[in-house]
mmCIF file of C-alpha atoms in Angstrom:
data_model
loop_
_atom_site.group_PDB
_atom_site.id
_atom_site.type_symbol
_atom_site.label_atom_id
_atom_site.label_comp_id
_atom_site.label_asym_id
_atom_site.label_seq_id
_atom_site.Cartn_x
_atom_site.Cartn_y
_atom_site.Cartn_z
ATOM 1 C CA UNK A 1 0.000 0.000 0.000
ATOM 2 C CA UNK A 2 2.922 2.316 0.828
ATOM 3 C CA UNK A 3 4.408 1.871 -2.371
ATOM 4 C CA UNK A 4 0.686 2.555 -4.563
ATOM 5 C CA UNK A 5 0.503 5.576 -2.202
ATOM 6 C CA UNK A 6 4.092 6.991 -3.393
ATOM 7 C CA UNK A 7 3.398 6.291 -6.747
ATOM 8 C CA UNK A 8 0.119 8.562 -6.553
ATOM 9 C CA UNK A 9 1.795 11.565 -5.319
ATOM 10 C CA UNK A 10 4.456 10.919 -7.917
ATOM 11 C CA UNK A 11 1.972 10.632 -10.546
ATOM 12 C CA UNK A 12 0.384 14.216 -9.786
ATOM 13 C CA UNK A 13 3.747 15.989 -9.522
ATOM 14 C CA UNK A 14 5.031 14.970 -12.366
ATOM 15 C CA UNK A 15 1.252 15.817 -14.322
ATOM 16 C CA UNK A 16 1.927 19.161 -12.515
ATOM 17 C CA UNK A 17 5.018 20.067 -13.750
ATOM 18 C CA UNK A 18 4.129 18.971 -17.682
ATOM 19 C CA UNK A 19 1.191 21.112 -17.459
ATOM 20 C CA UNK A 20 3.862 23.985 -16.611
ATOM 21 C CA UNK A 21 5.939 22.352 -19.058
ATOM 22 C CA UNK A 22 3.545 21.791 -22.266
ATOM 23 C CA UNK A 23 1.253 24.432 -23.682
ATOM 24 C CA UNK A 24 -2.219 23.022 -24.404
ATOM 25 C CA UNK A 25 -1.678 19.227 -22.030
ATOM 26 C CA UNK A 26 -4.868 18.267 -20.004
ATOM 27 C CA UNK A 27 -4.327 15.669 -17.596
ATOM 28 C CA UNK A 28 -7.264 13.399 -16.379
ATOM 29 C CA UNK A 29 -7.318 11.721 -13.235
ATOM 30 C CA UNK A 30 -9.980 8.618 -12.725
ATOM 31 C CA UNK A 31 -9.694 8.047 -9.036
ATOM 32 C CA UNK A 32 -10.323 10.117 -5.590
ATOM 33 C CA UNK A 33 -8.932 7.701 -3.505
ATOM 34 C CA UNK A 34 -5.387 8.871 -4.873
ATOM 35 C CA UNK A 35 -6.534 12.520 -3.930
ATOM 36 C CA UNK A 36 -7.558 11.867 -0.063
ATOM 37 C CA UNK A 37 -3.601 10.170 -0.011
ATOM 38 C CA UNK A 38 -2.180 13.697 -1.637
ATOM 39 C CA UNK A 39 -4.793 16.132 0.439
ATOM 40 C CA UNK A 40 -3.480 14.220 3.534
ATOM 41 C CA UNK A 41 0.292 13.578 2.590
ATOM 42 C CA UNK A 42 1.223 16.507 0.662
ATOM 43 C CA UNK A 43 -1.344 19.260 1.259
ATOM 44 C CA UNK A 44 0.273 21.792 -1.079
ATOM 45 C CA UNK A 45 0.576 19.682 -4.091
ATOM 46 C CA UNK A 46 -3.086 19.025 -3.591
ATOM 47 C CA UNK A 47 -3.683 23.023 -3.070
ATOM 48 C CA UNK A 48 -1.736 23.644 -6.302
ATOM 49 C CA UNK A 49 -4.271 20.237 -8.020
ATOM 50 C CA UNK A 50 -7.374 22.009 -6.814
ATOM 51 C CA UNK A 51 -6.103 25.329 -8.779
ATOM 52 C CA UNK A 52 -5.331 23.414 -11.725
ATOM 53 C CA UNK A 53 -9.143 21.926 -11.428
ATOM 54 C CA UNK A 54 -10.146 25.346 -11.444
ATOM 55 C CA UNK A 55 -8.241 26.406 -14.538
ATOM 56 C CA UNK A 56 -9.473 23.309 -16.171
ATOM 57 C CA UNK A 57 -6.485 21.835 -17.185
ATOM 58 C CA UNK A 58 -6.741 18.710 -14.779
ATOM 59 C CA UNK A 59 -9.962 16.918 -15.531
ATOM 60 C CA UNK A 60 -11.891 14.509 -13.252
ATOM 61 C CA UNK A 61 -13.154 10.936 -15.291
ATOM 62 C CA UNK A 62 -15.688 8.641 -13.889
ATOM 63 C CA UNK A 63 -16.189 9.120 -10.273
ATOM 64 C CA UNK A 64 -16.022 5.524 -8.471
ATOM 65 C CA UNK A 65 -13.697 5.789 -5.839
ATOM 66 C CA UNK A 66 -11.141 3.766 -7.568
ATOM 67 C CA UNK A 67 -11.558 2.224 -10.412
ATOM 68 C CA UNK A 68 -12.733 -1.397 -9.754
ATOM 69 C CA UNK A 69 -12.984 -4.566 -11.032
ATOM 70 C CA UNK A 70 -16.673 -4.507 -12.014
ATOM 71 C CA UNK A 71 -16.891 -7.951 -12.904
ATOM 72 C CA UNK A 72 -17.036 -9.532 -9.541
ATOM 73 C CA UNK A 73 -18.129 -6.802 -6.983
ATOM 74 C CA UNK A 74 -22.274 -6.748 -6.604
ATOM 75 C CA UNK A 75 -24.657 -4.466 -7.342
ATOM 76 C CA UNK A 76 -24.108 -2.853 -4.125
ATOM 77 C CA UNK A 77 -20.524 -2.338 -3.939
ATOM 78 C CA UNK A 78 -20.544 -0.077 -7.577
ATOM 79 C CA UNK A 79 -22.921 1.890 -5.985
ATOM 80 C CA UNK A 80 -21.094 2.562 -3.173
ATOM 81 C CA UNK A 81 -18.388 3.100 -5.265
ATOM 82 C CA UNK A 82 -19.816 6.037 -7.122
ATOM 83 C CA UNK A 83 -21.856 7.445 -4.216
ATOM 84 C CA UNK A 84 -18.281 8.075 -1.863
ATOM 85 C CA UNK A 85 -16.475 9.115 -5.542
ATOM 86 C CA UNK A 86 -18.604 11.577 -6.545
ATOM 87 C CA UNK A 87 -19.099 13.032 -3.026
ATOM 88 C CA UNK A 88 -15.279 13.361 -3.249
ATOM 89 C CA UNK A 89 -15.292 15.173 -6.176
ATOM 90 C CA UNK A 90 -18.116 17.372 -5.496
ATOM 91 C CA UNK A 91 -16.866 18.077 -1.640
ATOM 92 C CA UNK A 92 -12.991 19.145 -2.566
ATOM 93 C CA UNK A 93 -13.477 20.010 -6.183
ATOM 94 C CA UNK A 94 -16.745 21.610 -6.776
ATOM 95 C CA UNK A 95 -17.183 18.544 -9.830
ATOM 96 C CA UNK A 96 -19.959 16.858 -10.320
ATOM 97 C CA UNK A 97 -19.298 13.680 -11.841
ATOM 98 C CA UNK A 98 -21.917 12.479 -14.747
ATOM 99 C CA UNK A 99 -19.886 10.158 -16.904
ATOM 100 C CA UNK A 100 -18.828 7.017 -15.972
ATOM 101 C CA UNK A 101 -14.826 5.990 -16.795
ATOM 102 C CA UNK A 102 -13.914 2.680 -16.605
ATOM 103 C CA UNK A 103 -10.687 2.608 -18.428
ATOM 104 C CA UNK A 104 -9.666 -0.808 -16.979
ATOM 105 C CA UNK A 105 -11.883 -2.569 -16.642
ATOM 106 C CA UNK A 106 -11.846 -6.366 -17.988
ATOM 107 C CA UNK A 107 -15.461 -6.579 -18.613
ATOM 108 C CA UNK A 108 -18.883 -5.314 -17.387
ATOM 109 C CA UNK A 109 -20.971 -6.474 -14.483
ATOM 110 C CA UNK A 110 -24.684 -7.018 -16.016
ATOM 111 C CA UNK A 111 -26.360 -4.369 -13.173
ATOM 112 C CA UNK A 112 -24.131 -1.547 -14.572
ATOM 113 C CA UNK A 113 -26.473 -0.220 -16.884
ATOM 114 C CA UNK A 114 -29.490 -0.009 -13.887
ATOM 115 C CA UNK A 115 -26.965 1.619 -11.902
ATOM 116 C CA UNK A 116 -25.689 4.131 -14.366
#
């Protein structure tokens, strides 16, 4: 966990300094679970993400609270999933999430549709 946690925080810096770096670069980010780690681990990189949010040049995608494997989880679980995301998002961003983004995902869990 320590090591996914690093890896987050690494991620964002080095979006932030590209979007310094490169004229015209939107990143998006897919997961709020990454953002609690950076508001609580490095609370000025996640100042300096909430200004970029602002701007618009760092987009929000999806809005589960990671992105899970929605092949096995229940009905339940997605739903939970989207509910804490998108109160994330909304809470600490001002976004409300209406698209769903499941960029890895290895296949679809039948209730998906229902709970979209």
């Amino acid at each position: 966990m320590r090591e996914t946690k690093r890896t987050a925080v690494r991620t964002f810096a080095n979006q932030i300094k590209n979007l310094s770096k490169y004229p015209g670069y939107i990143y998006g980010a897919s997961q709020p679970q990454q953002c609690a780690w950076l508001k609580k681990s490095h609370p000025l990189i996640y100042k300096r993400l909430q200004e970029l949010v602002k701007q618009g040049v760092v987009e929000f995608q999806g809005g589960f609270w990671v992105e899970p494997d929605t092949n096995l989880p229940s009905g339940e679980s997605l739903v939970r999933q989207a509910i804490y995301g998108k109160r994330f998002f909304k809470e600490e961003f001002g976004e409300d999430m209406r698209l769903c983004w499941l960029s890895d995902a290895f296949g679809y869990n039948a209730n998906l549709p229902q709970i979209l």
